[in-house]
Short mmCIF file of C-alpha atoms in Angstrom, two decimals:
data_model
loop_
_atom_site.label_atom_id
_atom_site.label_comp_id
_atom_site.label_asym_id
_atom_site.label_seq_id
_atom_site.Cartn_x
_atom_site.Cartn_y
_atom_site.Cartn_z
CA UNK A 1 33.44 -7.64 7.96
CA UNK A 2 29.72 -7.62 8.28
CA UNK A 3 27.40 -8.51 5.19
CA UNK A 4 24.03 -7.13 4.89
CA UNK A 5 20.80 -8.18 3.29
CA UNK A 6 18.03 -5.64 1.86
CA UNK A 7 14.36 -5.35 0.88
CA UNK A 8 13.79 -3.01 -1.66
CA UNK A 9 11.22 -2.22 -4.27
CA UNK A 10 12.16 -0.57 -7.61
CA UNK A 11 9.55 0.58 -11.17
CA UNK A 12 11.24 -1.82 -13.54
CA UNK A 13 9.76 1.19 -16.43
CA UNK A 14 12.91 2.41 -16.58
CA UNK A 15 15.38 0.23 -16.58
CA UNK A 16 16.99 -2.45 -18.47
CA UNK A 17 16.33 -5.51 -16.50
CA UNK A 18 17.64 -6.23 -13.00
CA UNK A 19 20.92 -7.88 -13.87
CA UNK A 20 24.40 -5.46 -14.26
CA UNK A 21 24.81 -5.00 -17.84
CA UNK A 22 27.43 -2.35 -19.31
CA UNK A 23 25.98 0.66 -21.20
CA UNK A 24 22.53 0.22 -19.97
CA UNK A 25 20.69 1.06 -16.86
CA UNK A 26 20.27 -2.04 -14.35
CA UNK A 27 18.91 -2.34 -11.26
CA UNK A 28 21.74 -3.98 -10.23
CA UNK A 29 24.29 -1.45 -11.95
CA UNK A 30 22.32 1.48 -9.85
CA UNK A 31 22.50 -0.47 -6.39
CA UNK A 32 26.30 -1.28 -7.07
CA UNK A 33 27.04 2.96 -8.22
CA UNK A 34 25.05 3.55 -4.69
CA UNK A 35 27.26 1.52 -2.67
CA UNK A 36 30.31 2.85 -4.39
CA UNK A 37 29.34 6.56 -3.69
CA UNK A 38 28.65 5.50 0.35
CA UNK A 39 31.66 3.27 0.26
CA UNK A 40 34.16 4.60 -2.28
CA UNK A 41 35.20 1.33 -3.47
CA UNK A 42 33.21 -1.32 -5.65
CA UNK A 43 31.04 -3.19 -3.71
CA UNK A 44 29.56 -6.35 -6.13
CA UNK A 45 26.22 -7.93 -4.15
CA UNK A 46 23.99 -11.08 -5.02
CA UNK A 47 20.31 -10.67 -6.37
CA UNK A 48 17.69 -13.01 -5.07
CA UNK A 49 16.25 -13.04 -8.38
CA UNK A 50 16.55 -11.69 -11.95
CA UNK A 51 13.49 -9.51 -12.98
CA UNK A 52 13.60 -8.89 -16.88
CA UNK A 53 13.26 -4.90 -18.91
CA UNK A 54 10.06 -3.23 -17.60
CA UNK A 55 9.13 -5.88 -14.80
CA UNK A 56 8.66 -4.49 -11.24
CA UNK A 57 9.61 -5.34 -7.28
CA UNK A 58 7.92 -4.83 -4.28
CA UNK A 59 10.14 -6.71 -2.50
CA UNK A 60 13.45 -7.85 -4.33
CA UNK A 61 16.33 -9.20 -1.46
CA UNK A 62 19.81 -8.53 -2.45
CA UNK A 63 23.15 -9.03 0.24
CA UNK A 64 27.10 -7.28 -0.15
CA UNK A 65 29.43 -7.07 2.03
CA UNK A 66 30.09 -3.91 4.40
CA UNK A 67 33.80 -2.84 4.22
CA UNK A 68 32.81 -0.18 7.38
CA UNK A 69 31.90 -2.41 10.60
CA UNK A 70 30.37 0.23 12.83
CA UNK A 71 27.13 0.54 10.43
CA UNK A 72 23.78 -0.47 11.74
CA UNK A 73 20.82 -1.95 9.51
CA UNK A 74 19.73 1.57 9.71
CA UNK A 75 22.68 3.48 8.50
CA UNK A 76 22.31 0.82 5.67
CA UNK A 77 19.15 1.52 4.66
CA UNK A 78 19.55 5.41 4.97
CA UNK A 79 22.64 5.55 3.19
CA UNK A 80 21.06 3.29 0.39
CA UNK A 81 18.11 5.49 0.07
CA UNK A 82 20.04 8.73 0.07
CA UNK A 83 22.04 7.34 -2.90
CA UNK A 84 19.82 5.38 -5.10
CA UNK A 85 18.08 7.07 -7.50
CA UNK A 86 13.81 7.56 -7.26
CA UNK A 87 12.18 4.61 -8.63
CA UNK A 88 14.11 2.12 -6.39
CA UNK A 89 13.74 2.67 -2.54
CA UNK A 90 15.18 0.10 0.29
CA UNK A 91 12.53 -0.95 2.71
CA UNK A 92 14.45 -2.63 5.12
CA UNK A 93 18.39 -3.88 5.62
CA UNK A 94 19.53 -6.37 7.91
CA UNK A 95 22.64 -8.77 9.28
CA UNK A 96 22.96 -11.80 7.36
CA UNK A 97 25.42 -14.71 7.52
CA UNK A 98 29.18 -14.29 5.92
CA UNK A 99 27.60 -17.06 3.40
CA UNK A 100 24.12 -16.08 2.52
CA UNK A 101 23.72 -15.78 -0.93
CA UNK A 102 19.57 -14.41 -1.53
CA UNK A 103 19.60 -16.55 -5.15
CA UNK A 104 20.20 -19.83 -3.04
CA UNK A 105 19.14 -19.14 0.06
CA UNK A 106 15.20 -18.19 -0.87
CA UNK A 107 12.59 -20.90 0.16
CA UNK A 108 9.72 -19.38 -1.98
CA UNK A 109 9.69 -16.46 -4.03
CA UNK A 110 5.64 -14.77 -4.85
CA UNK A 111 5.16 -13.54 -8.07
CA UNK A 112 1.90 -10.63 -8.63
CA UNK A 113 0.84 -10.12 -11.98
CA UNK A 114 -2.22 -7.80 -12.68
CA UNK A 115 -4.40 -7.20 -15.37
CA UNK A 116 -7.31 -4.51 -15.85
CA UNK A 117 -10.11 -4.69 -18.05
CA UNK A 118 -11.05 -0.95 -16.53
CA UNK A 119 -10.98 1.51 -19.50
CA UNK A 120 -7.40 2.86 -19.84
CA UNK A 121 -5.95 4.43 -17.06
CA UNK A 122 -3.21 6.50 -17.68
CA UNK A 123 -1.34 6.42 -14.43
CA UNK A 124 -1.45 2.87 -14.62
CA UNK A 125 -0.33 2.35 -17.96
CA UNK A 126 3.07 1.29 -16.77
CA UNK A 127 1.65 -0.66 -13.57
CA UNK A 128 -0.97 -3.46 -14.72
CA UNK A 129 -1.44 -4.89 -17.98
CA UNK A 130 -4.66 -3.16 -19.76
CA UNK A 131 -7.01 -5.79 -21.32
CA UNK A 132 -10.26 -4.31 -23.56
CA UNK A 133 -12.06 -8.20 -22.87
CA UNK A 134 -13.86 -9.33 -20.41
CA UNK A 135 -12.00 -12.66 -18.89
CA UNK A 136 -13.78 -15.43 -17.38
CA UNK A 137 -11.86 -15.43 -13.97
CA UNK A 138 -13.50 -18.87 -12.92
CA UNK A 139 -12.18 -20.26 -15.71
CA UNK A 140 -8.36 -18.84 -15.66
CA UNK A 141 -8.72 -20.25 -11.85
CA UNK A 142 -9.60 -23.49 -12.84
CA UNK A 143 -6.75 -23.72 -15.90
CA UNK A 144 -3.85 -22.45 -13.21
CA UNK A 145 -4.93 -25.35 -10.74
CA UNK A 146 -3.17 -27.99 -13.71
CA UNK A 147 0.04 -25.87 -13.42
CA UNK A 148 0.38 -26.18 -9.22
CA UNK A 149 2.86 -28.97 -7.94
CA UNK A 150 6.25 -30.45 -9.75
CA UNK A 151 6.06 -30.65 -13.72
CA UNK A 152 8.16 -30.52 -16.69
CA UNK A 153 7.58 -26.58 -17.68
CA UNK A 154 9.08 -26.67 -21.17
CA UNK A 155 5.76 -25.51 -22.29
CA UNK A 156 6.38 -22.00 -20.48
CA UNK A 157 10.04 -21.35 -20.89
CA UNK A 158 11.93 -19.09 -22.53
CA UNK A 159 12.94 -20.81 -26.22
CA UNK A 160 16.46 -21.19 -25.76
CA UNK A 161 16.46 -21.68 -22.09
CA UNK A 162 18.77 -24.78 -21.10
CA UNK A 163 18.19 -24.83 -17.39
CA UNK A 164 16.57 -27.80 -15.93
CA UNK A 165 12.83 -27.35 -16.74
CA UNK A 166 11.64 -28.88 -13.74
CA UNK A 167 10.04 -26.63 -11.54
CA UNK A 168 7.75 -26.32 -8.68
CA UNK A 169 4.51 -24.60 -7.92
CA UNK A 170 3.30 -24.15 -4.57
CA UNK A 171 -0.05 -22.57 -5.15
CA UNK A 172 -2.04 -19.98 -7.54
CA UNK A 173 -4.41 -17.74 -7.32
CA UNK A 174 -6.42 -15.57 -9.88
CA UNK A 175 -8.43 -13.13 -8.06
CA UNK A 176 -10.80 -10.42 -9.06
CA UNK A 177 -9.61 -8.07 -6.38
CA UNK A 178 -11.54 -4.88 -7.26
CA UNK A 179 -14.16 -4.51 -9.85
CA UNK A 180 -12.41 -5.38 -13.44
CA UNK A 181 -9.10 -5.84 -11.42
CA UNK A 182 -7.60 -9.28 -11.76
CA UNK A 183 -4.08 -10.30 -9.38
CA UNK A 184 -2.75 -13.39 -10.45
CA UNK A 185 -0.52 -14.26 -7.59
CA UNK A 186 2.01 -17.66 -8.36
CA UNK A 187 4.18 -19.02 -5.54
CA UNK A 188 6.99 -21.72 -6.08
CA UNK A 189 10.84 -21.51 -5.02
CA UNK A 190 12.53 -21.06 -8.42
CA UNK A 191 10.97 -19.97 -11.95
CA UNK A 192 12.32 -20.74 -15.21
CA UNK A 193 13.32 -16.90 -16.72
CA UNK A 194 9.56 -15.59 -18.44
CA UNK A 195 7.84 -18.57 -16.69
CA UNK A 196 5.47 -16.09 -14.67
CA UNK A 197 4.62 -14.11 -18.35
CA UNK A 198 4.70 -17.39 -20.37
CA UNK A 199 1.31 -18.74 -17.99
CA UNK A 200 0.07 -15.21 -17.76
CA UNK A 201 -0.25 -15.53 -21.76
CA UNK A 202 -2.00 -18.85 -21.70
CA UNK A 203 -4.24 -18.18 -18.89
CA UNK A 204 -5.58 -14.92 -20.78
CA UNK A 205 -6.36 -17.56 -23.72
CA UNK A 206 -8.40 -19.44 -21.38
CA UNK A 207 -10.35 -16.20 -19.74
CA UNK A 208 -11.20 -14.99 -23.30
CA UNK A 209 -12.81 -18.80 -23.84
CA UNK A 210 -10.63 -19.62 -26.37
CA UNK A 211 -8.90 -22.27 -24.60
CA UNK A 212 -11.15 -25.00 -22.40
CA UNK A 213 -9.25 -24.69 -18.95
CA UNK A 214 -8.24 -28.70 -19.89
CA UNK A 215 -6.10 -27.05 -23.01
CA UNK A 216 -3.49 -25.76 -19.98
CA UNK A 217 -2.60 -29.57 -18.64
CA UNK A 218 -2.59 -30.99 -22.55
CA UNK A 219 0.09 -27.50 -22.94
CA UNK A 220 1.97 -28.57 -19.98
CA UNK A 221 2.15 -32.40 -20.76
CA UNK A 222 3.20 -31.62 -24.61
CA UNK A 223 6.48 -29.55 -23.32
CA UNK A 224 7.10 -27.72 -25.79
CA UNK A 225 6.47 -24.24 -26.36
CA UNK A 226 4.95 -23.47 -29.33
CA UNK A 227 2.09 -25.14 -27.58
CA UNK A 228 1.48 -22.51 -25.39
CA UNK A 229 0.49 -18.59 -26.05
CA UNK A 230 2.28 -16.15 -25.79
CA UNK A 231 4.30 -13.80 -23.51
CA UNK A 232 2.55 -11.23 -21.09
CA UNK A 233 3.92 -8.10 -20.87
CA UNK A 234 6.43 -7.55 -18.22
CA UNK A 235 4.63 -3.95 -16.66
CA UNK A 236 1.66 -6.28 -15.41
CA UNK A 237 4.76 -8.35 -13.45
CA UNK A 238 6.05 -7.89 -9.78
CA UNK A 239 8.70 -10.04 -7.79
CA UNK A 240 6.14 -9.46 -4.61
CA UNK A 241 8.43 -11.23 -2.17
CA UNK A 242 11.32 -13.73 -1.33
CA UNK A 243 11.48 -15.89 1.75
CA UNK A 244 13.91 -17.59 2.98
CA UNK B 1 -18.69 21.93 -39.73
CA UNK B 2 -18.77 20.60 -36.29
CA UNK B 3 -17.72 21.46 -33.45
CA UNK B 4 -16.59 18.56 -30.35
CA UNK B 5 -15.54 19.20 -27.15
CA UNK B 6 -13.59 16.40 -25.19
CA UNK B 7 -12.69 15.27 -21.46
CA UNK B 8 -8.84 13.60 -21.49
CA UNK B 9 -6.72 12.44 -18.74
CA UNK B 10 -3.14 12.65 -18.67
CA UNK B 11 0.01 11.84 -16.81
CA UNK B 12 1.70 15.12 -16.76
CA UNK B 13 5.30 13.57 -15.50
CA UNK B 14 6.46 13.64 -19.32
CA UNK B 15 5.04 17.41 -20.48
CA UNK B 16 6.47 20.69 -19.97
CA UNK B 17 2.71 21.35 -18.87
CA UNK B 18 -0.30 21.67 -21.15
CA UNK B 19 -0.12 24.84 -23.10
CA UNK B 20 1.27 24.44 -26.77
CA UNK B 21 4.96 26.04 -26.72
CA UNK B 22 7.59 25.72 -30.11
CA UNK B 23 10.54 22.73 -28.85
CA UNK B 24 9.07 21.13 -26.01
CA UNK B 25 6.54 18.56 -25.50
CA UNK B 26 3.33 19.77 -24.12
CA UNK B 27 0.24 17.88 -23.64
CA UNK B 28 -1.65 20.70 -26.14
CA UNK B 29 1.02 20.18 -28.85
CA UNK B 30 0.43 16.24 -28.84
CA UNK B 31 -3.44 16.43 -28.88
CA UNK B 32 -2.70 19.28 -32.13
CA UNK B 33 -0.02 16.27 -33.43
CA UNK B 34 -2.99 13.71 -33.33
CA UNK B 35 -5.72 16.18 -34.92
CA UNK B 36 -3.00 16.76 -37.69
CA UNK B 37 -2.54 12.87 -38.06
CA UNK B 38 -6.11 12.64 -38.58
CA UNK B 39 -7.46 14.93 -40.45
CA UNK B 40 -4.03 16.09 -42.71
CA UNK B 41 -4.46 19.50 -41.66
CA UNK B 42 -3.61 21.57 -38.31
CA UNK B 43 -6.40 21.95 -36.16
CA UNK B 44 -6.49 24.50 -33.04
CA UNK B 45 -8.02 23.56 -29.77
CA UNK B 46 -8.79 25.73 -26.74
CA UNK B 47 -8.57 23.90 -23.31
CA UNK B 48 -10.25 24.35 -20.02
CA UNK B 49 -6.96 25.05 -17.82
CA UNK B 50 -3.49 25.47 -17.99
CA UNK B 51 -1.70 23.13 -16.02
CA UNK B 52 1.90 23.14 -15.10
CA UNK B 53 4.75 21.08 -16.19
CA UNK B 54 4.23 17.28 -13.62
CA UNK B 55 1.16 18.33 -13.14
CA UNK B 56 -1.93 15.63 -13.92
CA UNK B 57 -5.42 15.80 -15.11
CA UNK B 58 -8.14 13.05 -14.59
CA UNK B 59 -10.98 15.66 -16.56
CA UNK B 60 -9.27 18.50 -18.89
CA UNK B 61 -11.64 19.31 -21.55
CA UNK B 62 -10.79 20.83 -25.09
CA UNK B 63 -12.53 21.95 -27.88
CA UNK B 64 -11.93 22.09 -31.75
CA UNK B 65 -13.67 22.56 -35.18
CA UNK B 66 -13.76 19.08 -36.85
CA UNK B 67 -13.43 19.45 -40.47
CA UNK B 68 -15.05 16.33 -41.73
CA UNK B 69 -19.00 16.44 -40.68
CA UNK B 70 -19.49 12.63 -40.61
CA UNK B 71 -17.73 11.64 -37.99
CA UNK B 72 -19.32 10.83 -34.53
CA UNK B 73 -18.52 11.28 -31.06
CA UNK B 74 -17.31 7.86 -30.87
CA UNK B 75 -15.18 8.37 -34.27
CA UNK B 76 -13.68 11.25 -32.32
CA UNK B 77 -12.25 9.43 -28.94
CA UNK B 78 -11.82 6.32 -31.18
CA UNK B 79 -9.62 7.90 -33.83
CA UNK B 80 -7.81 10.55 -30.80
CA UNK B 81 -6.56 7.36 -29.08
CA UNK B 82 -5.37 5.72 -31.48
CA UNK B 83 -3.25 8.54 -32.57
CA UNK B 84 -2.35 9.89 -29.34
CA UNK B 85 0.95 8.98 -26.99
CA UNK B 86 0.61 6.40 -24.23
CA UNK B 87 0.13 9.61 -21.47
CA UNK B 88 -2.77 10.62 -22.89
CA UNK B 89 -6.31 9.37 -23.08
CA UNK B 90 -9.83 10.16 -23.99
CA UNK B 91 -12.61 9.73 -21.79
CA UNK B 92 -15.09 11.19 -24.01
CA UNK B 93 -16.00 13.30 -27.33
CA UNK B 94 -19.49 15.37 -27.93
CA UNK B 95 -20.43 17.58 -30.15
CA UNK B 96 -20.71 21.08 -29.12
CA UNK B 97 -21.80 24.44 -30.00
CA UNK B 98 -20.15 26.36 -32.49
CA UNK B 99 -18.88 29.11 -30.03
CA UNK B 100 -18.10 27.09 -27.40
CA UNK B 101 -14.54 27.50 -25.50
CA UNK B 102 -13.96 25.74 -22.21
CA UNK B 103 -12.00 28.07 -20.91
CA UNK B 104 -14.68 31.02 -20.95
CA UNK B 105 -17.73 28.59 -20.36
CA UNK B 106 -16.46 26.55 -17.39
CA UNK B 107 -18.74 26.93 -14.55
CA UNK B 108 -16.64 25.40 -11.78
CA UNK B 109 -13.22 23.57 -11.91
CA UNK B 110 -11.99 21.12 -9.26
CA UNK B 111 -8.33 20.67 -8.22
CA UNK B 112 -7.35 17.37 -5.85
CA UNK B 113 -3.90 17.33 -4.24
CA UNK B 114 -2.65 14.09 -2.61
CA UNK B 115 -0.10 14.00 0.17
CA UNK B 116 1.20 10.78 1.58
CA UNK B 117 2.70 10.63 5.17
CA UNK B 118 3.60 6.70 4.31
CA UNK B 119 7.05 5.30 3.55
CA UNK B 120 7.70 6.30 0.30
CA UNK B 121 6.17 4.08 -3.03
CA UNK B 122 8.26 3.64 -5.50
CA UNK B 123 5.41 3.38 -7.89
CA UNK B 124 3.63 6.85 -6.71
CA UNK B 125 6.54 8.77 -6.62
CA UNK B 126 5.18 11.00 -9.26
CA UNK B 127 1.49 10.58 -8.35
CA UNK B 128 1.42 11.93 -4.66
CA UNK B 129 3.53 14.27 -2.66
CA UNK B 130 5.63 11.90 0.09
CA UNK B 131 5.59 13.67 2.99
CA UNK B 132 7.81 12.70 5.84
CA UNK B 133 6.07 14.13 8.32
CA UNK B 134 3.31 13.79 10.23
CA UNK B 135 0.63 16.23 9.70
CA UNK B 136 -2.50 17.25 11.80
CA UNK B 137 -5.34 16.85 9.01
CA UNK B 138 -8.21 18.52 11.69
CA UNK B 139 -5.62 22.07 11.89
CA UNK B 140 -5.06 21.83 8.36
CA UNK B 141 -8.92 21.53 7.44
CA UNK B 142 -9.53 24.46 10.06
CA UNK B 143 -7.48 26.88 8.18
CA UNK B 144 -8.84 25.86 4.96
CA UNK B 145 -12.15 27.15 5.91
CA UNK B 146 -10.65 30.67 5.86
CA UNK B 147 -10.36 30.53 1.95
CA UNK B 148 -13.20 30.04 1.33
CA UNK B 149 -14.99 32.44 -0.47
CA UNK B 150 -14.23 35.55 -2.30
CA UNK B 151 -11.32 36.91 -1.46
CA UNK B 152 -8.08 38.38 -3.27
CA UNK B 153 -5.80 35.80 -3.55
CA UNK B 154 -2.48 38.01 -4.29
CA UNK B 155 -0.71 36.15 -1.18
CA UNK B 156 -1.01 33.04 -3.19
CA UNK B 157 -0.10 34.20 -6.86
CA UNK B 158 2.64 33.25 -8.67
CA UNK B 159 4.94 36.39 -8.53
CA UNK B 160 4.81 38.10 -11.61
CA UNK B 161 1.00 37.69 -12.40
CA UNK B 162 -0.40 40.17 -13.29
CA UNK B 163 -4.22 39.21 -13.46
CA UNK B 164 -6.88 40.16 -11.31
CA UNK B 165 -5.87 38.41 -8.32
CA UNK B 166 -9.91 38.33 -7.04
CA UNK B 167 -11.21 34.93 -7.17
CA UNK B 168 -13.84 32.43 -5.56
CA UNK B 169 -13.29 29.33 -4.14
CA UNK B 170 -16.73 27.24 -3.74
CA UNK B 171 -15.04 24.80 -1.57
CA UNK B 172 -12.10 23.24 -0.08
CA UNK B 173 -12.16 19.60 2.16
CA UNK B 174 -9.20 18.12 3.44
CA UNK B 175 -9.48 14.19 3.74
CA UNK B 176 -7.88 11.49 4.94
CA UNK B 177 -9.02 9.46 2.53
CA UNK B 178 -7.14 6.04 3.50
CA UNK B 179 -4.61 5.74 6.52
CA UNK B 180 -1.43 8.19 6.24
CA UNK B 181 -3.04 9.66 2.50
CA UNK B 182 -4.29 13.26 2.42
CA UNK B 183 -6.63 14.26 -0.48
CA UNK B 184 -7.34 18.53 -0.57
CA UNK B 185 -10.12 18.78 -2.85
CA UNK B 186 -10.38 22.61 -4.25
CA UNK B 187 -13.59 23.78 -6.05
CA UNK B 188 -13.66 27.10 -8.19
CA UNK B 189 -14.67 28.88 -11.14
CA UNK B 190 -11.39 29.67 -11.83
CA UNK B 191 -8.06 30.00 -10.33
CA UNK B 192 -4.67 32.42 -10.15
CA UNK B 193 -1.85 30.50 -11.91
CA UNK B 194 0.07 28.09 -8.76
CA UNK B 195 -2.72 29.23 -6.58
CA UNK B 196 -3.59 25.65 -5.51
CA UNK B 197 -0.36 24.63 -5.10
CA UNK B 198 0.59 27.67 -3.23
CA UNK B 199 -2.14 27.62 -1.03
CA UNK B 200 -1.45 23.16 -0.43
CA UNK B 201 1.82 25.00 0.18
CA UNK B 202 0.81 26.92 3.17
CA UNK B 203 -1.50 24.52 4.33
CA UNK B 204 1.16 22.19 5.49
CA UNK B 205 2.80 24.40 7.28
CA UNK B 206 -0.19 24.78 9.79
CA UNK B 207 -0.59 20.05 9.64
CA UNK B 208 2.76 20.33 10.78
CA UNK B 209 2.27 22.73 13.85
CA UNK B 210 4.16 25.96 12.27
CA UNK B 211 1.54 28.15 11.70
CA UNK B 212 -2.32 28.21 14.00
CA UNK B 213 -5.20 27.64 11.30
CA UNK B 214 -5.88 31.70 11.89
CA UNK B 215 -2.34 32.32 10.67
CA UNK B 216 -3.86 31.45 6.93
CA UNK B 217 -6.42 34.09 7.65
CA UNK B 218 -3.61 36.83 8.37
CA UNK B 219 -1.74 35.76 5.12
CA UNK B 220 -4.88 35.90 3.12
CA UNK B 221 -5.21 39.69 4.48
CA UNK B 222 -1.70 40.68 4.08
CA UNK B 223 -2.21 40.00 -0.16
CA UNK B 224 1.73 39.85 -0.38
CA UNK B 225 2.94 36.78 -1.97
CA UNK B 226 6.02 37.04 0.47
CA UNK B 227 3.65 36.19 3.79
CA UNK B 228 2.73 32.68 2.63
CA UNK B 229 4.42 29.46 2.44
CA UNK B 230 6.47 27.60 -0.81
CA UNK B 231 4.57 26.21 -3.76
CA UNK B 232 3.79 22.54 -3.12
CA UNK B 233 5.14 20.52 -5.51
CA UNK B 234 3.13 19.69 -9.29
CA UNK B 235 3.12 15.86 -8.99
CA UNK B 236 0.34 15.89 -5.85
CA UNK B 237 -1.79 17.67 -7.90
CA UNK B 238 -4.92 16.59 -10.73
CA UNK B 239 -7.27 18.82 -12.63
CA UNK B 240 -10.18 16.43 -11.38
CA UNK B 241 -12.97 17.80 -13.28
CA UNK B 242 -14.09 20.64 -15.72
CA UNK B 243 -18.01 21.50 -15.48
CA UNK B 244 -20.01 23.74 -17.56
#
């Protein structure tokens, strides 16, 4: 039996989160109903990552196992694509190992979050998160630089998360990439579930200057997370990519 | 009592088109909705264009008698946003004269249509027609050339209209605008209902090699809906701009 891993992108507007749920619409649920239809049998498969309601991927990894041998990464992806519904397309499939499992497997996962302070754009309404201030990008840079390396992110969890809090950031970046356009791009290997959103929140504090960029370290040192702001919203969010 | 014109985008994915019908949701119906929210009485508005159910607008204009006389132009977008749904949006409010209807005093209307020949986007799949194929943009501008002009249009009509199929187009220009995205930009005073997607339609058919650029010119002739190619799909195209 072969098992197969796959790239695909998906608009999180429509759907209840990325994890199988009954009586709602998943991500998951969708990609499992596709491989039933190709397969005619269940086929259950492993997500590289959980997005949450109304959060997007451009490149989400998931892997199954393929009860028909003769398939090539092609047929996979073909099949996949002729099956799934529109707002989640496969970019890419390919062989994996009997064992990999994306969840455990990924070396770095890249979060994008965006946020316009553009007047309202319709056709992005679902897409980036609309802001009507001005944010002081220097300053959002300068707060996110606290929040790169190993800490204690209690300050940016979810409240009744009990996973170990400990997490590490490679690198972030806050970047005006077009006029009024800001990407706030966050690398690490694992996030704590509404990590990305939780420092999205607090870094918006420090843009609109009412938070020194200092305020982010005191937040992160205090653990605890009524210290912090609030939560982003998730259509500004996008699993970008998972490497493994 | 004054009278305001104003210029409103909207994502047309959600409407069965603009006009205001009894049951459905129509982008006229929810601009009447927020004019009835506002001023606690029903208000009438006459728009520029008609557009078609998935179809978008970046410019519509409206007009309508406002029944309070202190309000400004600001009050107007201000309070229309603020009452209207998520897929709609106000660009602007000024006051206008008494008489004014945009349909009757538009002096030229412009139409884009995009076509992608990338992999399919998730996130534009109801922004842009995905086109799988390859399609020769020089051919395609080539036969565009032929409608310009005054000509009778009948060959690109929607079947059963009966209007005065004799119209002008100012211009057309077929762009590449970034690697693999088409943009057909269509200037007029005013235009047979489908007539830009019928004519996107049948310009496809010579970027893919079918049809010579001339072969446009021969349809054009033949005024007989049956000569030219399907209707291109509403989600490619935008009611850019209204001007007066």
């Amino acid at each position: 039996m072969k098992r197969f891993a796959i790239e695909f992108s998906y608009d999180g507007t429509n759907f209840f989160g990325y994890q199988g749920q009954p009586n709602v619409r998943t991500v998951q649920g969708e990609l499992e109903n596709a491989l039933e239809r190709i397969f005619k049998e269940r086929i259950y498969t492993q997500g590289a990552g959980r997005t949450d309601a109304g959060v997007h991927a451009n490149g989400q990894v998931a892997a199954f196992n393929c009860p028909i041998d003769r398939l090539t990464d092609k047929d996979i992806k073909n099949a996949l694509n002729a099956n799934l519904p529109e707002d989640i397309y496969v970019k890419k499939a390919w062989e994996v190992d009997k064992k990999f499992n994306p969840r455990f497997a990924a070396k770095k996962r890249i979060y994008h979050y965006f946020i316009s302070m553009r007047e309202k754009d319709v056709f992005k309404r679902n897409y980036v998160w609309h802001f009507r201030y001005k944010l002081n990008v220097d300053a959002m840079r300068k707060a996110s630089s606290f929040l790169e390396g190993e800490h204690d992110f209690s300050s940016f969890k979810k409240g009744n998360d009990k996973k170990n809090p400990v997490r590490t950031i490679y690198k972030i970046r806050v970047l005006e990439i077009t006029n009024g356009l800001i990407l706030i791009r966050v690398e690490g290997r694992s996030f704590l579930r509404s990590m990305v959103r939780n420092i999205v929140g607090s870094l918006v504090r420090v843009g609109l200057g009412q938070w020194t960029p200092e305020k982010i370290e005191e937040i992160l040192q205090a653990r605890s997370r009524q210290e912090a702001a609030g939560t982003a919203p998730p259509h500004g969010l996008y699993l970008y990519k998972v490497l493994f």
